[in-house]
Amino acid sequence: MTNEGYAKAVAGGEIIEVAVNGSDTAIAFCGRKNAEVCGLYVHPDHQGNGIGRTLLERAEAAIIAAGHRRIAIRASLSAVPFYRSCGYAEIGRTEFTSRGGLVISAANLEKIIA
């Protein structure tokens, strides 16, 4: 996504948290709006180190603090195992156009907070 795309998302109410490395270079981000995690991305060189899980947990905590008890995510099919390991259940399949313009097969997932 372009800088303009991020600016538009934020102007529309999305909150985006970014993880940076020691050189202050962005290596991951997680966006959320209302009760939805809108996007989670970790650069491949930094995957498997807990960064994505940490960003997701921070987004979930903010969503719960806002009073929501159901968290929704639409994710690429390759990301489904990760979200399942974080307590999400798949509730359907769909396709969507990514912020970068790609059509992606995806899963709709949810996590119910007791």
mmCIF file of C-alpha atoms in Angstrom:
data_model
loop_
_atom_site.group_PDB
_atom_site.id
_atom_site.type_symbol
_atom_site.label_atom_id
_atom_site.label_comp_id
_atom_site.label_asym_id
_atom_site.label_seq_id
_atom_site.Cartn_x
_atom_site.Cartn_y
_atom_site.Cartn_z
ATOM 1 C CA MET A 1 0.000 0.000 0.000
ATOM 2 C CA THR A 2 1.177 3.516 -0.699
ATOM 3 C CA ASN A 3 1.637 6.326 1.810
ATOM 4 C CA GLU A 4 -1.561 7.825 0.382
ATOM 5 C CA GLY A 5 -3.378 4.548 1.024
ATOM 6 C CA TYR A 6 -2.238 4.470 4.647
ATOM 7 C CA ALA A 7 -3.241 8.104 5.094
ATOM 8 C CA LYS A 8 -6.691 7.332 3.691
ATOM 9 C CA ALA A 9 -7.074 4.321 6.011
ATOM 10 C CA VAL A 10 -6.125 6.392 9.054
ATOM 11 C CA ALA A 11 -8.413 9.234 7.977
ATOM 12 C CA GLY A 12 -11.190 6.628 7.799
ATOM 13 C CA GLY A 13 -10.640 5.640 11.427
ATOM 14 C CA GLU A 14 -8.134 2.813 11.139
ATOM 15 C CA ILE A 15 -5.407 2.717 13.767
ATOM 16 C CA ILE A 16 -2.129 1.294 12.484
ATOM 17 C CA GLU A 17 0.641 0.170 14.811
ATOM 18 C CA VAL A 18 4.083 -0.308 13.265
ATOM 19 C CA ALA A 19 7.031 -2.358 14.536
ATOM 20 C CA VAL A 20 10.487 -1.122 13.608
ATOM 21 C CA ASN A 21 13.950 -2.638 13.872
ATOM 22 C CA GLY A 22 17.022 -1.091 15.489
ATOM 23 C CA SER A 23 17.583 1.015 12.365
ATOM 24 C CA ASP A 24 14.052 2.462 12.682
ATOM 25 C CA THR A 25 12.933 0.601 9.544
ATOM 26 C CA ALA A 26 9.368 -0.705 9.513
ATOM 27 C CA ILE A 27 9.315 -4.505 9.657
ATOM 28 C CA ALA A 28 5.667 -5.181 10.565
ATOM 29 C CA PHE A 29 2.310 -3.504 11.041
ATOM 30 C CA CYS A 30 -1.157 -4.234 12.338
ATOM 31 C CA GLY A 31 -4.232 -2.170 11.546
ATOM 32 C CA ARG A 32 -7.512 -2.200 13.438
ATOM 33 C CA LYS A 33 -10.823 -0.409 13.195
ATOM 34 C CA ASN A 34 -13.740 -0.906 15.545
ATOM 35 C CA ALA A 35 -13.883 -4.673 16.190
ATOM 36 C CA GLU A 36 -11.857 -5.710 13.152
ATOM 37 C CA VAL A 37 -8.188 -6.406 12.601
ATOM 38 C CA CYS A 38 -7.839 -4.856 9.148
ATOM 39 C CA GLY A 39 -4.364 -6.059 8.314
ATOM 40 C CA LEU A 40 -1.351 -7.753 9.850
ATOM 41 C CA TYR A 41 1.929 -8.049 7.993
ATOM 42 C CA VAL A 42 5.406 -9.070 9.071
ATOM 43 C CA HIS A 43 8.328 -8.845 6.644
ATOM 44 C CA PRO A 44 9.465 -12.401 5.775
ATOM 45 C CA ASP A 45 12.930 -11.783 7.264
ATOM 46 C CA HIS A 46 11.293 -11.196 10.653
ATOM 47 C CA GLN A 47 8.570 -13.859 10.669
ATOM 48 C CA GLY A 48 8.631 -16.513 13.364
ATOM 49 C CA ASN A 49 9.975 -14.184 16.052
ATOM 50 C CA GLY A 50 6.660 -13.369 17.744
ATOM 51 C CA ILE A 51 6.272 -9.905 16.231
ATOM 52 C CA GLY A 52 2.987 -10.699 14.489
ATOM 53 C CA ARG A 53 1.554 -12.376 17.572
ATOM 54 C CA THR A 54 2.560 -9.403 19.730
ATOM 55 C CA LEU A 55 0.979 -6.900 17.344
ATOM 56 C CA LEU A 56 -2.180 -9.011 17.156
ATOM 57 C CA GLU A 57 -2.396 -9.250 20.958
ATOM 58 C CA ARG A 58 -2.020 -5.471 21.242
ATOM 59 C CA ALA A 59 -4.807 -4.947 18.686
ATOM 60 C CA GLU A 60 -7.045 -7.440 20.490
ATOM 61 C CA ALA A 61 -6.442 -5.723 23.831
ATOM 62 C CA ALA A 62 -7.451 -2.347 22.356
ATOM 63 C CA ILE A 63 -10.565 -3.833 20.731
ATOM 64 C CA ILE A 64 -11.598 -5.499 23.995
ATOM 65 C CA ALA A 65 -10.893 -2.292 25.957
ATOM 66 C CA ALA A 66 -13.301 -0.517 23.586
ATOM 67 C CA GLY A 67 -16.028 -2.923 24.723
ATOM 68 C CA HIS A 68 -16.152 -5.365 21.818
ATOM 69 C CA ARG A 69 -16.544 -9.088 22.513
ATOM 70 C CA ARG A 70 -16.169 -10.377 18.955
ATOM 71 C CA ILE A 71 -13.076 -9.711 16.859
ATOM 72 C CA ALA A 72 -13.241 -10.173 13.079
ATOM 73 C CA ILE A 73 -10.415 -10.773 10.627
ATOM 74 C CA ARG A 74 -10.377 -11.414 6.882
ATOM 75 C CA ALA A 75 -7.088 -13.126 6.114
ATOM 76 C CA SER A 76 -5.279 -14.817 3.266
ATOM 77 C CA LEU A 77 -5.657 -18.584 3.294
ATOM 78 C CA SER A 78 -1.953 -18.998 4.055
ATOM 79 C CA ALA A 79 -2.434 -17.031 7.298
ATOM 80 C CA VAL A 80 -5.333 -19.161 8.601
ATOM 81 C CA PRO A 81 -3.112 -21.566 10.615
ATOM 82 C CA PHE A 82 -1.529 -18.601 12.411
ATOM 83 C CA TYR A 83 -4.905 -17.133 13.350
ATOM 84 C CA ARG A 84 -6.228 -20.529 14.436
ATOM 85 C CA SER A 85 -3.222 -20.823 16.766
ATOM 86 C CA CYS A 86 -4.298 -17.467 18.226
ATOM 87 C CA GLY A 87 -7.827 -18.690 18.984
ATOM 88 C CA TYR A 88 -9.704 -17.647 15.836
ATOM 89 C CA ALA A 89 -12.308 -19.811 14.113
ATOM 90 C CA GLU A 90 -12.956 -19.774 10.387
ATOM 91 C CA ILE A 91 -16.559 -18.828 9.605
ATOM 92 C CA GLY A 92 -16.427 -18.648 5.804
ATOM 93 C CA ARG A 93 -14.421 -18.111 2.640
ATOM 94 C CA THR A 94 -14.377 -15.127 0.318
ATOM 95 C CA GLU A 95 -12.235 -13.162 -2.107
ATOM 96 C CA PHE A 96 -11.179 -9.574 -1.687
ATOM 97 C CA THR A 97 -9.016 -7.003 -3.380
ATOM 98 C CA SER A 98 -6.008 -6.124 -1.264
ATOM 99 C CA ARG A 99 -4.908 -2.569 -0.617
ATOM 100 C CA GLY A 100 -2.240 -3.214 -3.225
ATOM 101 C CA GLY A 101 -4.851 -4.217 -5.822
ATOM 102 C CA LEU A 102 -4.419 -8.017 -5.760
ATOM 103 C CA VAL A 103 -7.452 -10.309 -5.697
ATOM 104 C CA ILE A 104 -6.879 -12.751 -2.838
ATOM 105 C CA SER A 105 -8.715 -15.879 -1.739
ATOM 106 C CA ALA A 106 -9.423 -15.336 1.921
ATOM 107 C CA ALA A 107 -11.041 -16.662 5.045
ATOM 108 C CA ASN A 108 -13.347 -14.784 7.372
ATOM 109 C CA LEU A 109 -12.370 -15.507 10.958
ATOM 110 C CA GLU A 110 -13.675 -14.494 14.339
ATOM 111 C CA LYS A 111 -12.697 -14.708 17.956
ATOM 112 C CA ILE A 112 -15.371 -14.531 20.627
ATOM 113 C CA ILE A 113 -14.219 -13.007 23.913
ATOM 114 C CA ALA A 114 -15.937 -14.505 26.947
#
